[in-house]
Amino acid sequence: MSSIKSIRAREILSSGSTPSIEVECILESGASGKASVPFGASAGSHEASVILDGDKKRFRGKGMLKAAGIVNNAISKLLVGEDALSQRKIDGKMIKTDGTENKQKLGGSSILGASLAVARASANERKRPLYMHIRDALDVNLKGFHLPGPMMVVVEGGKHADNSTDLQEYLISIKGKDKAREKVRKGIEIYLAVKDVLKSRRYNTNVGNEGAFAPSGMPDNEEPLKIITEAIKKSGMKDVGISHDAAASEIFSGGKYILSKEKKELSSSEMIRYFENWAKKYNLITLEDPLAEDDWESWTEITKKLGSKIKIIGDDLTVTNINRLEKAIKLKAINTILIKLNQIGTLTETVDCCMLARKNKMDTIVSHRGGGETNDTFMVDLAVAVNSSFIKVGPSRGERVEKYNRLMEIGEELRL
Ligand code: PGA
Ligand code: ZN
């Protein structure tokens, strides 16, 4: 038994120039652990709720003092004295006390910060790397480790940039059997090749929220695919696929998908045809949120049409939520799930969601957030613990590269 002595939160800054929280858990033994919480810019409406201060005089209403206060009062009362090594029990207590479907009472950020800080303190107490501790603490019954490949956002638009594309992200996914360090190098070199191609086409190379290029003046939503295809070819790299995240809920309005750049308003079946055309022309290996978060029937349709060749990934659709994943499995709506810790709000539920996906022969991809990230690298250890196929992270900006640096560190440890 390793009892929790204290659990405290403070308001910190995230990469989106808005606050978030950091939580520190100290055990009676003296071991301790800290964790911080990110948030999304294009968050799905079924995600765990975030409690903001709403005080317009501070950070335009987005202060997180209330969220920190909930950790320091309600959550601290609940968890002090509890055994930190019983992660499932700790998370269960917070879920039960909250009692709402979307964690409205205690707030997703406060619950998640506490959940992750407890896991880190326990890993430190046991002197185990965090990824191994996650396996032990939550009975992840997997043989061996397979490190995730980098899925790097190289061009971004939508809500992550101004005046770029309507659709949100264009990525490169590094496959193959190379070691983690080599895969990260490959990804970064292609990112630099994308920069060269952008310059040769007279686009600017400023970066957006996730550290990807966010060029203004793109004529349509297909241009980044042409640029990336050329960059991959120029780089001479093998085992690289193109990925895309449409974040389609963001452009869905009045039953239509609005592509302003192309002056198009597409029905669901037209949107599916739009992506079928892309799949024919480009080396597209994954397609995330190609349709809106409640357009379930169309998801089944696109997975039926493209799912044998392409990973159809649910993000806003499934929000790391077991109930929504179960529905997606039943409807054959996806074949891969994106995982974000703060979408659901506890480590236990996140790991259970990953294991349910695995049981149903689905890949998991653990992802950063586009709204505000922190330097915390917990998501990488999670991805390693559950043998995710990729981690989705941007290739520049401190809060993103920290994730790749952690992946390479684990790679060295495990010689993978
Ligand atoms: P978000 O976007 O974190 O801003 O929601 C990332 C994504 O959609 O994958
Ligand atoms: Zn997404």
Coordinates of C-alpha atoms and ligand atoms in Angstrom, one line a residue:
M1 CA 0.0 0.0 0.0
S2 CA 1.3 3.5 -0.9
S3 CA -1.1 6.1 0.5
I4 CA -1.6 9.4 -1.1
K5 CA -0.4 12.2 1.2
S6 CA -1.5 15.2 -0.9
I7 CA -2.8 16.0 -4.2
R8 CA -2.6 19.7 -5.4
A9 CA -3.2 21.5 -8.6
R10 CA -2.1 24.8 -10.0
E11 CA -3.1 26.9 -13.0
I12 CA -0.4 26.7 -15.7
L13 CA -0.1 28.0 -19.3
S14 CA -0.6 25.7 -22.3
S15 CA 0.7 26.1 -25.9
G16 CA -2.6 27.8 -27.0
S17 CA -1.9 31.0 -24.8
T18 CA -4.6 29.8 -22.5
P19 CA -4.4 28.2 -19.1
S20 CA -4.6 24.6 -18.2
I21 CA -3.7 22.8 -14.9
E22 CA -0.9 20.8 -13.5
V23 CA -1.5 18.3 -10.7
E24 CA 1.1 17.0 -8.2
C25 CA 0.6 13.9 -6.2
I26 CA 2.8 13.2 -3.2
L27 CA 2.8 9.8 -1.5
E28 CA 3.4 9.0 2.2
S29 CA 6.6 7.3 1.1
G30 CA 7.9 10.6 -0.3
A31 CA 7.6 9.5 -4.0
S32 CA 5.7 12.0 -6.1
G33 CA 4.5 12.6 -9.6
K34 CA 3.2 15.5 -11.7
A35 CA 0.9 15.6 -14.7
S36 CA -0.7 18.3 -16.8
V37 CA -3.7 18.4 -19.0
P38 CA -4.1 19.5 -22.7
F39 CA -7.3 20.6 -24.5
G40 CA -8.6 20.6 -28.0
A41 CA -9.4 23.4 -30.4
S42 CA -11.9 21.3 -32.4
A43 CA -13.1 19.3 -29.4
G44 CA -15.9 16.8 -30.1
S45 CA -19.2 17.7 -28.5
H46 CA -19.3 14.2 -26.7
E47 CA -16.0 14.8 -24.9
A48 CA -15.7 15.1 -21.1
S49 CA -16.6 18.6 -20.1
V50 CA -14.0 21.3 -19.2
I51 CA -14.8 23.7 -16.4
L52 CA -13.6 27.2 -17.2
D53 CA -13.6 30.1 -14.8
G54 CA -15.8 32.2 -17.0
D55 CA -14.3 35.4 -15.4
K56 CA -13.9 37.7 -18.4
K57 CA -11.3 39.8 -16.5
R58 CA -8.8 36.9 -16.5
F59 CA -7.6 35.1 -19.7
R60 CA -10.8 36.1 -21.5
G61 CA -12.9 33.8 -19.3
K62 CA -10.7 30.8 -19.9
G63 CA -8.9 30.8 -16.5
M64 CA -8.6 27.4 -14.8
L65 CA -8.6 28.4 -11.1
K66 CA -12.0 26.7 -10.6
A67 CA -10.6 23.4 -12.1
A68 CA -7.5 23.7 -9.8
G69 CA -9.8 24.4 -6.8
I70 CA -11.8 21.2 -7.5
V71 CA -8.6 19.2 -7.3
N72 CA -7.4 21.0 -4.1
N73 CA -10.8 20.5 -2.4
A74 CA -13.2 17.9 -3.5
I75 CA -10.7 15.5 -5.2
S76 CA -8.1 15.9 -2.5
K77 CA -10.7 15.0 0.2
L78 CA -11.7 12.0 -1.9
L79 CA -8.2 10.6 -2.5
V80 CA -5.9 11.5 0.4
G81 CA -5.2 8.3 2.3
E82 CA -6.2 6.1 -0.6
D83 CA -3.7 3.5 -2.1
A84 CA -2.1 5.2 -5.1
L85 CA -1.3 1.8 -6.6
S86 CA -5.0 1.0 -7.0
Q87 CA -5.5 3.1 -10.1
R88 CA -8.8 1.5 -11.1
K89 CA -10.2 2.2 -7.6
I90 CA -8.9 5.8 -7.6
D91 CA -10.4 6.6 -11.0
G92 CA -13.6 4.7 -10.0
K93 CA -14.0 6.9 -6.9
M94 CA -13.7 10.1 -9.0
I95 CA -16.1 8.8 -11.6
K96 CA -18.7 7.8 -9.0
T97 CA -18.4 11.1 -7.1
D98 CA -18.8 13.1 -10.3
G99 CA -21.8 11.0 -11.2
T100 CA -22.5 12.6 -14.6
E101 CA -22.1 11.2 -18.1
N102 CA -19.6 13.9 -19.3
K103 CA -17.9 14.6 -16.0
Q104 CA -19.7 17.9 -15.6
K105 CA -19.5 18.1 -11.8
L106 CA -15.8 17.7 -11.1
G107 CA -14.7 18.5 -14.7
G108 CA -12.7 16.3 -17.1
S109 CA -9.5 18.3 -16.6
S110 CA -9.5 18.1 -12.8
I111 CA -10.3 14.4 -12.8
L112 CA -7.7 13.6 -15.5
G113 CA -4.9 15.7 -13.9
A114 CA -5.4 13.8 -10.6
S115 CA -5.7 10.4 -12.4
L116 CA -2.4 10.9 -14.3
A117 CA -0.5 12.4 -11.3
V118 CA -1.4 9.4 -9.2
A119 CA -0.2 7.0 -11.9
R120 CA 3.1 8.9 -12.2
A121 CA 3.6 9.0 -8.4
S122 CA 3.0 5.2 -8.3
A123 CA 5.4 4.5 -11.2
N124 CA 8.1 6.5 -9.3
E125 CA 7.3 4.7 -6.1
R126 CA 7.7 1.4 -7.8
K127 CA 10.8 2.7 -9.7
R128 CA 9.2 1.4 -12.9
P129 CA 9.1 3.3 -16.3
L130 CA 5.6 4.8 -16.6
Y131 CA 4.7 2.7 -19.7
M132 CA 5.4 -0.5 -17.7
H133 CA 3.5 0.7 -14.7
I134 CA 0.5 1.5 -16.8
R135 CA 0.5 -2.2 -18.0
D136 CA 0.8 -3.5 -14.5
A137 CA -1.7 -1.1 -12.8
L138 CA -4.4 -1.7 -15.4
D139 CA -3.9 -5.3 -16.3
V140 CA -2.9 -4.7 -19.8
N141 CA -2.3 -8.2 -20.9
L142 CA 0.0 -7.8 -24.0
K143 CA 3.2 -9.6 -24.9
G144 CA 6.2 -7.5 -25.7
F145 CA 6.4 -3.9 -26.8
H146 CA 6.0 -2.5 -30.4
L147 CA 6.8 1.1 -30.5
P148 CA 4.3 3.4 -32.3
G149 CA 5.4 5.0 -35.5
P150 CA 5.3 8.8 -35.9
M151 CA 2.2 10.2 -37.5
M152 CA 3.3 13.8 -38.1
V153 CA 1.0 16.7 -39.0
V154 CA 2.8 18.5 -41.7
V155 CA 0.1 20.8 -43.1
E156 CA -2.8 22.2 -41.0
G157 CA -5.8 24.2 -41.6
G158 CA -9.4 24.3 -40.3
K159 CA -9.6 25.6 -36.7
H160 CA -5.9 25.2 -36.3
A161 CA -4.8 28.0 -38.6
D162 CA -6.1 31.1 -40.3
N163 CA -7.0 31.1 -44.0
S164 CA -5.4 27.7 -44.8
T165 CA -7.5 24.7 -45.9
D166 CA -11.1 24.0 -44.7
L167 CA -10.1 20.5 -43.7
Q168 CA -7.9 20.2 -40.6
E169 CA -4.8 18.1 -41.0
Y170 CA -2.5 16.5 -43.6
L171 CA 0.0 14.0 -42.1
I172 CA 2.7 11.6 -42.9
S173 CA 2.8 8.2 -41.2
I174 CA 6.1 6.4 -40.9
K175 CA 5.6 2.6 -41.2
G176 CA 8.2 -0.2 -41.4
K177 CA 10.6 -1.9 -39.1
D178 CA 13.1 0.8 -38.4
K179 CA 13.9 1.8 -34.8
A180 CA 11.9 4.6 -33.3
R181 CA 14.8 7.1 -33.6
E182 CA 15.2 6.4 -37.3
K183 CA 11.4 6.7 -37.9
V184 CA 11.4 10.1 -36.2
R185 CA 14.4 11.2 -38.3
K186 CA 12.6 10.1 -41.5
G187 CA 9.5 12.1 -40.5
I188 CA 11.4 15.3 -39.7
E189 CA 13.3 15.1 -43.0
I190 CA 10.0 14.7 -44.9
Y191 CA 8.6 17.7 -43.0
L192 CA 11.6 19.7 -44.1
A193 CA 11.1 18.5 -47.7
V194 CA 7.4 19.7 -47.4
K195 CA 8.9 23.1 -46.5
D196 CA 11.0 23.1 -49.6
V197 CA 8.1 22.3 -51.8
L198 CA 5.9 24.9 -50.2
K199 CA 8.6 27.5 -50.8
S200 CA 9.1 26.4 -54.4
R201 CA 5.3 27.0 -54.9
R202 CA 5.6 30.4 -53.2
Y203 CA 3.6 29.6 -50.1
N204 CA 4.6 30.9 -46.7
T205 CA 5.9 28.3 -44.2
N206 CA 4.6 29.7 -40.9
V207 CA 3.4 27.1 -38.5
G208 CA 0.0 26.6 -36.9
N209 CA -1.3 25.2 -33.6
E210 CA 0.3 21.8 -33.9
G211 CA 3.6 22.9 -35.4
A212 CA 2.7 21.9 -39.0
F213 CA 2.9 24.4 -41.9
A214 CA -0.3 26.5 -42.2
P215 CA 0.1 28.2 -45.6
S216 CA -2.4 30.9 -46.5
G217 CA -3.8 31.1 -50.0
M218 CA -4.3 27.4 -50.7
P219 CA -6.6 27.1 -53.7
D220 CA -8.4 24.0 -52.5
N221 CA -8.3 21.2 -50.0
E222 CA -6.3 18.9 -52.3
E223 CA -3.2 21.0 -52.8
P224 CA -1.5 19.8 -49.6
L225 CA -1.8 16.2 -50.8
K226 CA 0.0 17.2 -54.0
I227 CA 2.7 19.0 -52.0
I228 CA 3.2 16.1 -49.6
T229 CA 3.4 13.5 -52.4
E230 CA 6.1 15.6 -54.1
A231 CA 8.0 16.0 -50.8
I232 CA 7.9 12.3 -50.0
K233 CA 9.2 11.6 -53.5
K234 CA 12.0 14.2 -53.2
S235 CA 13.0 12.8 -49.8
G236 CA 13.5 9.4 -51.3
M237 CA 12.0 7.8 -48.1
K238 CA 10.3 4.5 -48.2
D239 CA 7.5 3.1 -45.9
V240 CA 5.7 6.4 -45.7
G241 CA 2.0 6.9 -46.1
I242 CA -0.2 9.9 -46.2
S243 CA -2.9 10.5 -43.5
H244 CA -5.7 13.0 -43.3
D245 CA -7.9 14.3 -40.5
A246 CA -10.9 16.2 -42.0
A247 CA -12.3 17.0 -38.5
A248 CA -15.6 17.0 -40.5
S249 CA -17.8 18.0 -37.6
E250 CA -16.3 21.5 -37.9
I251 CA -17.5 22.0 -41.4
F252 CA -20.9 20.2 -41.0
S253 CA -23.8 22.6 -41.0
G254 CA -27.5 22.2 -41.8
G255 CA -26.9 18.6 -43.0
K256 CA -24.1 19.6 -45.4
Y257 CA -20.4 19.6 -45.4
I258 CA -19.3 23.1 -46.3
L259 CA -16.0 23.4 -48.3
S260 CA -15.7 27.2 -48.5
K261 CA -12.4 27.2 -50.4
E262 CA -14.1 25.2 -53.2
K263 CA -17.5 26.8 -52.9
K264 CA -19.0 23.4 -52.4
E265 CA -21.8 22.1 -50.1
L266 CA -21.6 18.3 -50.1
S267 CA -24.1 15.8 -48.8
S268 CA -22.8 12.8 -46.8
S269 CA -22.6 10.6 -49.9
E270 CA -20.9 13.3 -51.9
M271 CA -18.4 13.7 -49.1
I272 CA -17.7 10.0 -49.2
R273 CA -17.2 10.2 -53.0
Y274 CA -14.8 13.1 -52.5
F275 CA -12.6 10.9 -50.3
E276 CA -12.9 7.9 -52.6
N277 CA -11.4 10.1 -55.3
W278 CA -8.5 11.1 -53.0
A279 CA -7.9 7.4 -52.1
K280 CA -7.6 6.6 -55.8
K281 CA -5.1 9.5 -56.5
Y282 CA -2.9 9.5 -53.4
N283 CA -1.1 7.1 -51.1
L284 CA -3.7 7.7 -48.4
I285 CA -3.4 5.1 -45.6
T286 CA -5.6 6.7 -42.9
L287 CA -8.7 8.9 -42.9
E288 CA -9.8 10.4 -39.6
D289 CA -13.2 12.0 -38.9
P290 CA -14.1 12.1 -42.6
L291 CA -17.7 12.6 -41.5
A292 CA -19.5 14.4 -38.7
E293 CA -19.6 13.1 -35.1
D294 CA -23.2 11.9 -35.3
D295 CA -23.5 11.0 -39.0
W296 CA -23.3 7.3 -38.0
E297 CA -24.9 5.7 -41.1
S298 CA -22.4 7.5 -43.4
W299 CA -19.5 6.2 -41.3
T300 CA -20.7 2.7 -41.9
E301 CA -20.9 3.4 -45.6
I302 CA -17.4 4.9 -45.9
T303 CA -15.9 2.0 -43.9
K304 CA -17.6 -0.5 -46.1
K305 CA -16.2 1.3 -49.2
L306 CA -12.7 2.2 -48.1
G307 CA -12.0 0.2 -44.9
S308 CA -10.3 -2.7 -46.6
K309 CA -7.5 -0.4 -47.9
I310 CA -7.5 2.5 -45.4
K311 CA -7.7 2.9 -41.7
I312 CA -10.9 4.8 -41.0
I313 CA -10.3 6.5 -37.7
G314 CA -12.9 7.8 -35.2
D315 CA -11.9 10.8 -33.2
D316 CA -14.8 13.2 -32.5
L317 CA -17.0 10.2 -33.4
T318 CA -15.8 8.0 -30.6
V319 CA -14.1 10.4 -28.1
T320 CA -12.2 7.6 -26.4
N321 CA -15.5 6.6 -24.9
I322 CA -16.3 2.9 -24.5
N323 CA -20.0 3.3 -25.1
R324 CA -19.4 5.2 -28.4
L325 CA -16.7 2.6 -29.4
E326 CA -19.2 -0.2 -28.7
K327 CA -21.7 1.5 -31.0
A328 CA -19.0 2.0 -33.7
I329 CA -18.1 -1.7 -33.5
K330 CA -21.7 -2.7 -33.8
L331 CA -22.3 -0.5 -36.8
K332 CA -18.9 -1.3 -38.3
A333 CA -18.4 2.5 -38.5
I334 CA -14.6 2.5 -38.1
N335 CA -11.6 0.1 -38.1
T336 CA -9.3 2.3 -36.0
I337 CA -9.7 4.6 -33.0
L338 CA -7.9 7.8 -32.0
I339 CA -7.2 8.0 -28.3
K340 CA -7.0 11.2 -26.3
L341 CA -6.8 11.0 -22.5
N342 CA -8.7 14.2 -21.9
Q343 CA -11.6 13.2 -24.1
I344 CA -12.8 10.7 -21.5
G345 CA -10.9 12.0 -18.4
T346 CA -9.4 9.0 -16.6
L347 CA -6.5 6.7 -17.3
T348 CA -8.6 3.6 -16.4
E349 CA -11.3 4.4 -19.0
T350 CA -8.7 5.3 -21.6
V351 CA -6.8 2.0 -21.2
D352 CA -10.1 0.1 -21.1
C353 CA -11.1 1.8 -24.4
C354 CA -7.8 0.8 -26.0
M355 CA -8.2 -2.8 -24.9
L356 CA -11.8 -3.0 -26.2
A357 CA -10.5 -1.8 -29.5
R358 CA -7.7 -4.4 -29.6
K359 CA -10.2 -7.1 -28.6
N360 CA -12.1 -6.2 -31.7
K361 CA -9.0 -6.2 -33.9
M362 CA -8.8 -2.4 -34.2
D363 CA -5.7 -0.3 -34.1
T364 CA -5.3 2.5 -31.6
I365 CA -3.5 5.8 -32.3
V366 CA -2.7 8.0 -29.3
S367 CA -2.9 11.7 -30.1
H368 CA -1.8 15.2 -28.9
R369 CA -4.4 18.1 -28.7
G370 CA -4.5 21.0 -31.1
G371 CA -6.0 23.6 -28.7
G372 CA -3.4 23.8 -26.0
E373 CA -0.7 21.2 -25.3
T374 CA 1.8 21.1 -22.4
N375 CA 5.2 19.5 -22.2
D376 CA 3.8 16.5 -20.5
T377 CA 4.6 13.3 -22.4
F378 CA 2.2 10.9 -20.7
M379 CA 0.5 10.2 -24.0
V380 CA 3.7 8.5 -25.3
D381 CA 4.0 6.1 -22.4
L382 CA 0.3 5.3 -22.8
A383 CA 0.8 4.5 -26.5
V384 CA 3.8 2.3 -25.7
A385 CA 1.8 0.5 -22.9
V386 CA -1.0 -0.4 -25.2
N387 CA 1.1 -1.1 -28.3
S388 CA -0.5 1.7 -30.4
S389 CA 0.4 1.6 -34.1
F390 CA 1.1 5.4 -34.2
I391 CA 1.4 8.5 -32.1
K392 CA -0.1 11.5 -33.7
V393 CA 2.0 14.6 -32.9
G394 CA 3.2 17.7 -34.7
P395 CA 6.9 17.8 -35.8
S396 CA 7.9 21.2 -34.4
R397 CA 7.2 23.4 -31.3
G398 CA 8.6 22.4 -27.9
E399 CA 5.4 20.9 -26.5
R400 CA 5.3 18.5 -29.6
V401 CA 8.9 17.5 -30.0
E402 CA 9.0 16.7 -26.3
K403 CA 6.8 13.7 -27.2
Y404 CA 9.1 12.5 -29.9
N405 CA 12.1 12.9 -27.6
R406 CA 10.3 10.7 -25.0
L407 CA 9.6 8.1 -27.7
M408 CA 13.2 8.0 -28.7
E409 CA 14.2 7.7 -25.0
I410 CA 11.9 4.7 -24.6
G411 CA 13.3 3.3 -27.8
E412 CA 16.7 3.4 -26.4
E413 CA 15.5 1.7 -23.2
L414 CA 13.7 -1.1 -25.0
R415 CA 16.2 -1.2 -27.9
L416 CA 13.3 -0.7 -30.3
Ligands
PGA1 P1 -8.1 19.1 -31.4 O1 -7.7 18.5 -32.8 O2 -7.2 18.6 -30.4 O3 -8.0 20.6 -31.6 O4 -9.5 18.7 -31.2 C1 -6.9 17.4 -33.0 C2 -7.6 16.4 -33.8 O5 -8.7 16.6 -34.2 O6 -7.1 15.3 -33.9
ZN2 ZN -9.1 14.6 -35.2

